[in-house]
XYZ file of N, CA and C in Angstrom:
357
model
N -15.450 -4.418 -12.304
C -15.012 -3.743 -11.346
C -13.901 -2.944 -11.700
N -13.055 -3.253 -12.978
C -12.192 -2.370 -13.631
C -12.692 -1.417 -13.958
N -14.235 -1.931 -14.509
C -14.301 -0.272 -15.067
C -15.293 0.657 -14.030
N -15.767 0.185 -13.201
C -16.209 0.628 -11.903
C -15.428 2.038 -11.171
N -14.108 1.160 -11.279
C -13.183 2.071 -9.795
C -12.829 3.273 -11.068
N -12.469 3.005 -12.819
C -12.002 3.667 -13.441
C -13.428 5.603 -13.320
N -14.629 4.181 -13.372
C -15.478 5.553 -13.513
C -15.807 6.394 -11.808
N -15.264 5.832 -11.089
C -15.539 6.479 -9.590
C -13.948 7.136 -9.303
N -12.895 7.208 -10.329
C -11.987 7.916 -9.890
C -12.231 9.034 -11.082
N -13.092 9.143 -11.892
C -13.363 10.585 -12.550
C -14.045 11.011 -12.296
N -15.361 10.598 -11.560
C -15.992 11.570 -10.827
C -15.203 12.530 -9.334
N -14.643 11.624 -8.466
C -13.592 11.803 -7.526
C -12.598 13.315 -7.648
N -12.072 12.549 -8.935
C -11.068 14.127 -9.608
C -11.905 14.732 -10.116
N -13.248 14.861 -10.324
C -13.800 15.880 -10.793
C -14.162 17.040 -9.821
N -14.290 16.704 -8.850
C -14.738 17.151 -7.145
C -13.945 18.126 -7.238
N -12.270 17.695 -7.757
C -11.684 18.221 -6.841
C -11.609 19.819 -7.077
N -12.018 20.213 -8.323
C -12.429 21.499 -8.398
C -13.048 22.186 -7.306
N -14.341 21.699 -7.260
C -15.240 22.573 -6.120
C -14.369 22.404 -4.910
N -13.686 21.101 -4.248
C -13.527 21.036 -2.869
C -12.318 22.537 -3.061
N -11.439 22.456 -4.463
C -10.513 23.799 -4.002
C -10.971 25.407 -4.163
N -12.243 25.258 -4.872
C -12.604 26.103 -4.722
C -13.512 26.813 -3.318
N -13.713 25.890 -2.505
C -14.611 26.125 -1.492
C -13.291 26.348 -0.479
N -11.926 26.302 -0.546
C -10.737 26.300 0.131
C -10.218 27.270 0.018
N -10.226 28.059 -1.722
C -10.313 29.305 -1.837
C -10.690 30.422 -0.845
N -11.755 29.930 -0.797
C -13.312 30.799 -0.887
C -12.783 30.659 0.637
N -12.725 29.714 1.530
C -12.729 29.870 3.153
C -11.274 29.809 3.588
N -10.284 29.514 3.032
C -9.212 29.997 3.549
C -8.529 28.714 4.621
N -9.601 27.608 4.729
C -9.593 26.121 5.422
C -9.395 25.116 4.174
N -8.977 23.766 4.683
C -9.690 22.635 4.478
C -9.305 21.747 5.546
N -10.248 20.351 5.039
C -10.211 19.075 6.033
C -8.765 18.342 5.938
N -7.740 19.017 4.244
C -7.020 17.932 4.797
C -5.583 19.009 4.231
N -4.405 18.187 4.332
C -3.271 19.523 4.405
C -3.243 19.089 2.110
N -2.113 20.533 2.312
C -1.048 20.277 0.772
C -0.866 18.950 0.710
N 0.361 19.230 1.777
C 1.329 17.832 1.886
C 0.587 16.351 1.683
N -0.490 16.641 2.200
C -1.088 14.929 2.114
C -1.790 15.549 0.766
N -2.198 16.260 0.077
C -3.158 15.921 -1.133
C -1.977 15.857 -2.325
N -0.796 16.438 -2.011
C 0.252 16.384 -3.002
C 0.681 14.659 -3.605
N 0.878 13.595 -2.486
C 0.676 12.727 -2.207
C -0.647 11.976 -3.784
N 0.004 11.291 -4.733
C -0.946 10.436 -5.282
C -1.532 9.186 -4.512
N -0.802 8.348 -3.844
C -1.312 7.636 -3.237
C -2.603 7.236 -2.297
N -2.780 8.660 -1.777
C -3.923 8.827 -0.433
C -5.347 8.878 -1.054
N -5.709 9.377 -1.964
C -6.914 9.487 -2.692
C -6.627 7.612 -2.670
N -8.877 7.324 -3.210
C -8.999 5.418 -2.904
C -8.751 5.007 -4.307
N -8.488 6.555 -5.154
C -8.373 5.982 -6.738
C -6.684 5.394 -6.628
N -5.939 6.455 -5.801
C -4.404 6.338 -5.471
C -4.186 4.761 -5.254
N -4.744 4.704 -4.268
C -4.683 3.432 -3.505
C -5.045 2.062 -4.254
N -6.049 2.692 -4.657
C -6.034 0.814 -6.005
C -5.340 0.875 -7.038
N -5.294 1.885 -7.522
C -4.230 2.098 -8.832
C -2.369 1.391 -7.948
N -2.197 1.470 -7.194
C -0.788 1.145 -6.711
C -1.286 0.060 -6.378
N -1.935 -0.483 -5.230
C -2.229 -1.685 -4.528
C -3.380 -2.529 -4.836
N -4.048 -2.671 -5.761
C -5.332 -3.291 -6.260
C -5.145 -3.056 -7.425
N -4.560 -2.603 -8.199
C -4.669 -2.873 -10.023
C -4.625 -4.108 -9.956
N -5.329 -4.606 -11.113
C -5.226 -6.095 -11.622
C -4.306 -5.757 -12.823
N -2.887 -6.954 -12.136
C -1.554 -7.442 -13.135
C -1.849 -6.893 -14.232
N -3.063 -7.592 -15.264
C -2.696 -7.294 -16.456
C -2.621 -5.974 -17.264
N -3.599 -4.836 -16.105
C -3.285 -3.887 -16.535
C -2.150 -2.648 -16.018
N -1.798 -3.134 -15.292
C -0.229 -2.478 -14.966
C 0.982 -2.478 -16.485
N 0.350 -3.895 -17.094
C 1.409 -3.984 -17.913
C 0.719 -2.537 -19.271
N 0.238 -2.457 -19.288
C -0.360 -1.417 -20.434
C -0.191 -0.081 -20.639
N -0.061 0.725 -21.571
C 0.247 1.963 -21.427
C -0.378 2.994 -21.204
N -1.823 2.515 -20.457
C -2.864 3.553 -20.091
C -2.223 3.741 -18.651
N -1.795 2.763 -18.068
C -1.678 2.091 -16.228
C -0.661 3.299 -16.463
N 0.498 3.374 -16.922
C 1.761 4.606 -17.235
C 1.412 5.319 -17.334
N 0.202 5.685 -18.008
C 0.051 7.571 -18.202
C -1.048 7.504 -17.458
N -1.797 7.380 -16.659
C -3.049 7.238 -15.930
C -1.952 7.778 -14.663
N -1.166 6.736 -14.222
C -0.332 6.954 -13.107
C 0.633 8.174 -13.458
N 1.204 8.547 -14.164
C 1.880 10.116 -14.314
C 1.127 10.840 -14.351
N -0.047 11.310 -14.816
C -1.214 12.193 -14.724
C -1.739 12.274 -13.508
N -1.823 11.255 -13.044
C -2.182 11.301 -11.817
C -1.468 11.830 -9.986
N -0.210 11.487 -10.647
C 0.974 12.239 -9.912
C 0.640 13.765 -10.235
N 0.721 13.949 -11.556
C 0.271 15.490 -11.729
C -0.342 16.534 -11.140
N -1.488 16.071 -11.147
C -2.826 15.986 -10.873
C -2.534 16.904 -9.572
N -2.285 15.550 -8.619
C -2.276 15.807 -6.953
C -1.477 16.832 -6.613
N -0.092 16.999 -7.402
C 0.736 17.736 -7.423
C 0.368 19.410 -7.325
N -0.027 19.475 -8.304
C -0.358 21.014 -8.660
C -1.738 21.051 -7.801
N -2.796 20.070 -7.959
C -3.576 20.242 -6.256
C -3.596 20.559 -5.385
N -2.466 20.074 -5.207
C -1.884 20.502 -3.755
C -1.230 21.595 -3.348
N -0.443 22.199 -4.749
C 0.145 23.654 -4.569
C -1.246 24.965 -4.558
N -2.434 24.202 -4.583
C -3.392 25.096 -5.421
C -4.004 25.490 -3.397
N -3.868 24.136 -3.044
C -4.541 23.784 -1.632
C -3.609 24.543 -0.666
N -2.139 24.751 -1.175
C -1.188 25.658 -0.307
C -2.001 26.994 0.089
N -1.840 27.405 -1.210
C -1.963 28.811 -1.588
C -2.872 29.155 -0.553
N -4.251 28.765 -0.915
C -5.315 28.798 -0.654
C -5.266 29.015 0.603
N -4.775 27.812 1.340
C -5.036 27.688 3.359
C -4.290 29.522 3.547
N -2.742 29.246 3.294
C -2.259 30.935 3.525
C -3.065 32.125 3.093
N -4.275 31.885 2.309
C -4.624 33.366 1.847
C -4.918 33.853 0.554
N -2.915 33.138 -0.192
C -3.210 33.418 -1.132
C -4.372 33.589 -2.657
N -5.740 34.084 -2.153
C -6.908 33.705 -2.989
C -5.996 34.224 -4.674
N -5.607 35.386 -5.009
C -5.641 35.498 -5.855
C -4.787 34.543 -7.003
N -3.758 34.516 -6.115
C -2.759 33.137 -6.760
C -3.261 31.753 -7.147
N -4.051 31.176 -6.020
C -4.785 30.002 -6.123
C -5.474 29.868 -7.141
N -6.397 31.168 -7.153
C -7.504 31.405 -8.219
C -6.783 31.341 -9.767
N -5.351 32.395 -10.068
C -4.991 32.055 -11.164
C -4.265 30.374 -11.763
N -4.433 29.608 -10.714
C -3.611 28.622 -10.991
C -5.242 27.678 -11.469
N -5.944 27.910 -10.885
C -7.172 27.054 -11.109
C -7.826 27.958 -12.278
N -7.465 28.960 -12.933
C -7.907 29.182 -13.922
C -8.100 28.240 -15.353
N -9.216 28.399 -16.467
C -9.349 27.456 -17.377
C -8.412 27.744 -18.367
N -7.524 26.937 -18.909
C -6.567 26.982 -19.712
C -5.293 26.722 -18.912
N -5.293 27.052 -17.560
C -4.314 26.548 -16.351
C -4.146 25.641 -16.298
N -2.852 25.271 -15.945
C -2.314 23.438 -16.050
C -2.897 22.912 -14.810
N -3.620 23.365 -13.410
C -5.090 22.435 -13.284
C -5.800 21.959 -14.212
N -6.043 22.916 -14.465
C -7.682 22.706 -16.083
C -7.128 21.801 -16.934
N -6.006 21.944 -17.577
C -5.375 20.975 -18.225
C -4.963 19.442 -18.105
N -4.336 19.188 -16.938
C -4.021 18.015 -16.045
C -5.748 17.295 -15.845
N -6.450 18.155 -15.122
C -7.533 17.294 -14.730
C -8.672 16.419 -16.306
N -8.001 17.861 -17.402
C -8.899 17.290 -19.161
C -8.169 16.205 -19.315
N -7.121 16.009 -19.312
C -6.253 14.555 -19.733
C -6.021 13.759 -18.753
N -6.317 13.668 -17.106
C -6.597 12.780 -16.821
C -7.719 12.035 -16.965
N -8.883 13.282 -16.723
C -10.573 12.242 -16.990
C -9.987 11.695 -18.616
N -10.003 12.096 -19.730
C -9.732 11.344 -20.993
C -9.159 10.047 -21.116
N -8.077 10.234 -20.536
C -6.998 9.254 -20.217
C -7.770 8.380 -19.923
N -8.806 8.380 -18.565
C -9.550 7.590 -18.152
C -10.527 6.863 -18.534
N -10.800 7.983 -19.570
C -11.838 6.949 -19.890
C -11.606 6.320 -21.817
N -10.703 6.785 -21.870
C -10.025 5.627 -23.002
C -9.258 4.409 -22.772
N -9.015 4.672 -21.313
C -8.663 3.616 -20.454
C -10.005 2.412 -20.278
N -10.949 3.083 -19.741
C -11.933 2.215 -19.853
C -12.710 1.615 -21.041
N -12.805 2.574 -22.129
C -13.085 2.147 -22.862
C -12.120 0.753 -23.253
N -11.006 0.987 -23.365
C -10.103 -0.406 -23.995
C -9.923 -1.573 -23.168
N -10.549 -1.459 -22.262
C -10.960 -2.748 -21.021
C -11.692 -3.683 -21.669
């Protein structure tokens, strides 16, 4: 169960790059930047806060993943905010390789993989 949820999280957060690219290209989204900025709205966030096994909440992985996950959502929300008001260049700048979104995404994925391997 735990390993499955971590795997789902890695996949779902990897898909955000495509969702944000689509929003940048179209100028629209099926969600709001405000909702995206909150890390408790996605399936993983709900699991992380509401259904995480108690023994895992005491690990350093939990704290680090929770912090990275929150930062990831703030950055994704910022990009989406630019995208839906037509600021394509600014949104693309935040999405570029080596940018904060890319770094946070990589750090979150790496930490999730480490956590899954340690369980």
